[in-house]
XYZ file of C-alpha atoms in Angstrom:
217
model
C 148.519 -75.608 56.537
C 149.845 -72.328 57.856
C 151.493 -72.731 61.288
C 149.649 -71.117 64.169
C 151.737 -69.689 66.978
C 150.563 -66.289 68.166
C 147.783 -64.072 66.835
C 146.757 -60.561 67.844
C 143.507 -59.196 66.448
C 140.432 -57.244 67.443
C 137.218 -59.273 67.572
C 134.393 -59.902 65.124
C 131.256 -60.255 67.282
C 128.609 -62.727 66.101
C 126.984 -63.184 69.474
C 124.272 -65.724 68.699
C 123.930 -68.969 70.656
C 123.617 -72.339 68.889
C 125.050 -71.197 65.559
C 124.828 -74.358 63.478
C 126.867 -75.364 60.449
C 124.018 -74.522 58.066
C 124.056 -70.959 59.361
C 127.837 -70.832 59.012
C 127.671 -72.038 55.391
C 124.272 -72.816 53.792
C 123.856 -76.089 51.879
C 123.816 -74.433 48.444
C 127.520 -73.648 48.851
C 128.539 -77.264 49.490
C 129.093 -78.204 45.864
C 132.758 -77.205 45.914
C 135.516 -79.491 47.171
C 137.935 -76.763 48.234
C 137.809 -73.343 49.903
C 137.457 -71.311 46.693
C 134.407 -69.039 46.828
C 133.325 -70.098 50.311
C 134.049 -66.694 51.848
C 131.093 -65.371 49.881
C 128.791 -67.908 51.538
C 129.952 -67.415 55.122
C 126.874 -66.559 57.239
C 125.058 -65.893 53.948
C 121.572 -65.901 55.487
C 122.572 -63.060 57.791
C 124.945 -61.208 55.488
C 122.511 -60.752 52.595
C 119.061 -59.203 52.421
C 116.176 -60.699 50.421
C 117.151 -58.687 47.329
C 120.743 -60.026 47.483
C 122.269 -56.808 48.764
C 124.536 -56.739 51.823
C 122.909 -56.371 55.222
C 124.580 -53.259 56.684
C 123.775 -54.356 60.241
C 125.759 -57.601 60.070
C 129.329 -57.280 61.415
C 131.065 -58.988 58.470
C 129.669 -56.268 56.201
C 130.919 -53.382 58.339
C 134.187 -51.646 57.492
C 135.736 -51.779 60.960
C 135.596 -55.569 61.120
C 137.400 -56.181 57.829
C 140.746 -57.929 58.179
C 140.081 -59.218 61.685
C 140.870 -62.870 62.360
C 139.167 -63.728 65.664
C 135.419 -64.345 65.801
C 133.581 -64.105 69.124
C 130.439 -66.247 69.204
C 127.748 -67.221 71.697
C 127.386 -70.659 73.283
C 127.416 -74.015 71.461
C 129.085 -72.937 68.227
C 129.124 -75.299 65.226
C 126.228 -77.560 66.186
C 124.089 -79.299 63.565
C 125.190 -81.399 60.619
C 128.751 -82.430 59.922
C 130.241 -80.377 57.108
C 133.914 -79.616 56.691
C 132.896 -76.613 54.608
C 132.034 -74.726 57.844
C 135.647 -74.255 58.992
C 136.659 -73.865 55.330
C 134.304 -70.911 54.964
C 135.569 -69.257 58.137
C 139.173 -69.660 57.051
C 138.371 -68.447 53.543
C 137.265 -65.210 55.198
C 140.638 -65.265 57.030
C 139.240 -66.206 60.457
C 141.859 -68.220 62.361
C 140.203 -68.382 65.807
C 136.603 -68.797 66.980
C 135.940 -68.096 70.670
C 132.939 -69.678 72.392
C 132.007 -71.240 75.719
C 131.357 -74.573 73.951
C 131.709 -76.222 70.544
C 130.006 -79.159 68.889
C 132.482 -82.050 68.828
C 132.309 -82.654 65.081
C 132.854 -78.975 64.287
C 135.745 -78.808 66.763
C 137.478 -81.776 65.125
C 136.904 -80.458 61.602
C 138.222 -77.047 62.621
C 141.393 -78.418 64.199
C 142.090 -80.618 61.167
C 141.979 -77.539 58.947
C 144.064 -75.124 61.012
C 141.186 -73.233 62.668
C 141.475 -72.883 66.451
C 138.216 -73.372 68.427
C 139.111 -71.537 71.623
C 136.879 -72.432 74.550
C 136.486 -70.009 77.464
C 134.293 -69.928 80.548
C 131.326 -67.624 81.056
C 133.357 -65.064 82.968
C 135.912 -64.677 80.191
C 133.163 -64.565 77.564
C 131.428 -61.774 79.493
C 134.642 -59.732 79.522
C 135.068 -60.237 75.780
C 131.483 -59.159 75.131
C 132.096 -56.090 77.280
C 135.173 -55.334 75.173
C 133.259 -55.377 71.874
C 130.446 -53.337 73.407
C 132.935 -50.708 74.574
C 134.439 -50.588 71.096
C 131.002 -50.175 69.520
C 130.156 -47.394 71.975
C 133.476 -45.690 71.259
C 132.853 -46.153 67.521
C 136.550 -45.800 66.765
C 136.855 -42.334 68.299
C 140.036 -41.648 70.243
C 141.440 -45.185 70.087
C 143.334 -47.158 67.478
C 141.903 -50.564 66.578
C 144.855 -52.201 68.362
C 143.421 -50.914 71.637
C 140.617 -53.471 71.224
C 142.835 -56.378 70.153
C 143.257 -59.624 72.078
C 146.228 -61.975 71.803
C 146.039 -65.737 71.430
C 149.279 -67.562 72.268
C 148.985 -71.235 71.403
C 152.282 -72.332 72.925
C 151.232 -71.100 76.383
C 147.513 -71.713 75.672
C 146.632 -68.214 76.822
C 144.149 -65.561 75.715
C 145.097 -62.041 76.800
C 142.791 -59.011 76.719
C 143.981 -55.422 76.220
C 143.725 -54.696 79.971
C 146.055 -57.611 80.765
C 143.315 -60.015 81.853
C 144.465 -63.491 80.876
C 142.854 -66.916 80.741
C 144.115 -70.321 79.735
C 142.259 -72.482 77.252
C 142.291 -76.254 76.753
C 143.570 -78.085 73.683
C 144.701 -81.685 73.151
C 148.491 -82.059 72.778
C 148.178 -83.741 69.357
C 146.124 -80.886 67.902
C 148.351 -78.298 69.547
C 151.434 -79.840 67.919
C 149.744 -79.986 64.519
C 148.661 -76.332 64.686
C 152.067 -75.112 65.873
C 153.810 -76.960 63.032
C 151.145 -76.313 60.407
C 150.480 -80.018 59.882
C 147.330 -81.974 59.109
C 146.976 -85.584 60.304
C 148.889 -86.986 57.333
C 151.591 -84.361 57.688
C 151.937 -85.286 61.349
C 152.634 -88.908 60.391
C 155.059 -87.899 57.638
C 156.960 -85.856 60.218
C 158.062 -89.237 61.601
C 159.269 -90.447 58.185
C 162.858 -91.106 59.324
C 161.710 -93.233 62.273
C 159.255 -95.140 60.060
C 161.957 -95.833 57.484
C 164.336 -97.046 60.225
C 161.658 -99.411 61.509
C 160.981 -100.740 57.999
C 164.696 -101.371 57.428
C 164.811 -103.291 60.695
C 161.815 -105.399 59.672
C 163.373 -106.213 56.299
C 166.604 -107.280 58.029
C 164.687 -109.672 60.309
C 161.618 -110.729 58.328
C 160.535 -113.373 60.830
C 160.963 -111.193 63.883
C 163.987 -113.237 65.077
C 167.330 -111.531 65.304
C 170.462 -113.587 64.475
C 173.195 -113.544 67.064
C 176.847 -114.417 66.497
C 177.969 -116.632 69.397
C 181.420 -117.252 68.024
């Protein structure tokens, strides 16, 4: 996995509550066993019209949101069935962070295992983020560079910083934080202790019955 340390990006607003995994990636896209082609299916029911053409009103289809890596959602993101393809699809579209006030546990765990950061904020912080995207939409790009709307996620300090300097801390378990910072999945985390494991195995082979021999001479 790609290490995650610090990311600065403007936001992609998908401000629905209770976005479930079937809305993130519909079942017809679950035939693959890797991330190839999943970007096409991300939010497919909202991104495409009945005739298969792109819905111009959906943010992922709008030019100004291309290349952004932080998605701002409503409450209770990732509920519904367990499918690892949901974080795969988000990452295939190059999303590295999803911000919400709450996440379904299974989605959160699947996201963290795949290098996607589910960043939980309180209602006050969410309101400020929504205000930020609304101000950008009202401005419509006039007079300000896109960086003026960017937020910064710093995993080491567990902080989210808005363009006006407003900063909040977010929670994350130490194990998942370490894995994201180092770009490791669960297996990679264990292999990172390979030298200690090998030392322990050598010790066990030297004393197969768990009794060390002492020289009293």
